[in-house]
Every structure is written in structure tokens, then in C-alpha cells.
Short mmCIF file of C-alpha atoms in Angstrom, two decimals:
data_model
loop_
_atom_site.label_atom_id
_atom_site.label_comp_id
_atom_site.label_asym_id
_atom_site.label_seq_id
_atom_site.Cartn_x
_atom_site.Cartn_y
_atom_site.Cartn_z
CA MET A 1 -45.41 -57.64 47.91
CA ILE A 2 -42.76 -59.35 44.92
CA PRO A 3 -39.48 -60.22 46.54
CA THR A 4 -36.64 -58.71 44.41
CA ASP A 5 -33.40 -60.33 46.23
CA SER A 6 -31.06 -62.23 44.53
CA GLU A 7 -31.86 -65.11 44.80
CA PHE A 8 -36.09 -64.88 43.65
CA THR A 9 -33.99 -63.01 40.97
CA THR A 10 -32.56 -65.62 39.39
CA LEU A 11 -36.04 -68.03 40.81
CA TYR A 12 -37.66 -64.84 38.14
CA MET A 13 -35.44 -65.93 35.28
CA ALA A 14 -35.98 -68.97 35.16
CA TYR A 15 -39.84 -67.90 34.38
CA LEU A 16 -38.36 -66.11 32.07
CA LEU A 17 -36.38 -68.47 30.39
CA MET A 18 -39.24 -71.25 30.42
CA LEU A 19 -41.78 -68.53 28.56
CA MET A 20 -39.55 -67.33 26.03
CA PHE A 21 -38.94 -71.54 25.69
CA LEU A 22 -42.61 -71.78 25.38
CA ILE A 23 -43.12 -68.51 22.80
CA PHE A 24 -40.40 -69.94 20.53
CA GLY A 25 -41.29 -73.73 20.54
CA LEU A 26 -45.13 -72.19 20.29
CA LEU A 27 -43.75 -70.41 17.38
CA LYS A 28 -40.99 -72.39 15.67
CA SER A 29 -41.73 -75.94 16.16
CA LYS A 30 -44.13 -78.47 14.20
CA ASN A 31 -46.02 -80.01 17.31
CA LYS A 32 -48.01 -77.09 18.16
CA ALA A 33 -50.19 -78.94 20.30
CA PHE A 34 -46.95 -80.37 22.96
CA TYR A 35 -46.50 -76.37 23.32
CA LYS A 36 -49.95 -75.38 23.84
CA TRP A 37 -50.37 -78.12 26.88
CA ASN A 38 -46.97 -76.63 28.53
CA PHE A 39 -48.04 -73.51 27.47
CA LEU A 40 -50.98 -74.15 29.60
CA PHE A 41 -49.22 -76.27 32.86
CA PHE A 42 -47.00 -72.86 32.59
CA GLY A 43 -49.72 -70.65 32.76
CA ILE A 44 -51.53 -72.62 35.86
CA TYR A 45 -47.82 -73.22 38.22
CA LEU A 46 -47.43 -69.66 37.39
CA ALA A 47 -50.67 -68.47 38.33
CA ILE A 48 -50.50 -70.05 41.35
CA MET A 49 -46.78 -68.62 42.61
CA ILE A 50 -48.00 -65.28 41.49
CA TYR A 51 -50.64 -65.75 44.30
CA VAL A 52 -48.32 -67.10 47.02
CA PHE A 53 -45.40 -64.08 45.76
CA SER A 54 -48.30 -60.87 46.47
CA ASP A 55 -49.08 -61.97 49.82
CA SER A 56 -46.98 -61.03 52.62
CA GLU A 57 -47.79 -63.13 55.40
CA ASN A 58 -45.70 -65.77 53.10
CA PHE A 59 -42.71 -64.29 54.01
CA ARG A 60 -42.93 -64.43 57.39
CA TYR A 61 -40.90 -66.53 59.77
CA GLY A 62 -38.30 -67.39 57.45
CA ASN A 63 -41.03 -68.99 55.50
CA SER A 64 -39.00 -66.67 52.76
CA LEU A 65 -36.87 -70.08 51.77
CA VAL A 66 -39.81 -71.92 51.12
CA VAL A 67 -41.11 -69.86 48.81
CA LEU A 68 -38.53 -70.02 47.14
CA PHE A 69 -38.18 -73.29 47.20
CA TYR A 70 -41.99 -74.05 45.68
CA GLY A 71 -41.56 -71.39 43.07
CA GLY A 72 -38.38 -72.79 41.52
CA ILE A 73 -39.19 -76.20 41.80
CA PHE A 74 -42.06 -76.23 39.62
CA VAL A 75 -40.02 -75.14 37.00
CA LEU A 76 -37.10 -77.00 37.31
CA LEU A 77 -39.22 -80.30 37.45
CA HIS A 78 -41.03 -78.60 34.13
CA PHE A 79 -37.92 -78.52 32.29
CA ILE A 80 -36.53 -82.00 33.62
CA ILE A 81 -40.36 -83.48 32.44
CA ILE A 82 -39.93 -81.74 29.23
CA GLY A 83 -35.85 -82.77 28.92
CA ILE A 84 -37.58 -86.83 29.12
CA ILE A 85 -40.36 -86.90 27.18
CA LYS A 86 -38.19 -84.59 24.16
CA LEU A 87 -35.39 -87.66 24.99
CA TYR A 88 -37.68 -90.27 24.57
CA LYS A 89 -38.86 -89.14 21.80
CA SER A 90 -35.62 -88.75 20.07
CA VAL A 91 -33.95 -91.71 20.92
CA MET A 92 -37.59 -94.00 19.84
CA LYS A 93 -37.51 -92.00 16.66
CA LYS A 94 -33.75 -93.98 15.99
#
């Protein structure tokens, strides 16, 4: 049972955006190792979240907000960490 509410659709778009960012980085960047490691981490938490989303027991008794929170926090933290790393590298390069 994969939820299709508007909140979860937004979460799925965030996952799709992260996937497109990583694929674009793998294809166009000179530092492919950075994107390979990030793709590995993305794959791990994507697999965990697919497992969580597929179990209908996780959505009973109002737990859908908890699932939505944990699904979103992984992507949000990943974007923040990548941004901090890129910012640090650009500042240290100058």
C-alpha cells in the first residue's frame, strides 16, 4: 500500500528530485566518486523507506505523519549535507 495523498506526492517528488540530481552529477561531474557515495546512501534509505511504505501496518492509528516525517527527514538531511559539503569546498578553494 503506497500512499498517494498530496503530502506523500510531495515526498515522492523530493525523492525524484534527489535521484535526478545524483544521476546528473554522475553523468556531468568530474568528481564521480562523490556522487557514487551519495547514490549509495540514497539507495540505502530509499530501500528502507520503500519497505516502510509497503507495510500497511505503519499507517494505522495516525502513524502516517510519522512515516511522512521520517521519509522527508532523510531527503532533507541529504540535501543539507550535500549543500554544506559543496559550500565548504567552494570556500576552501578560494
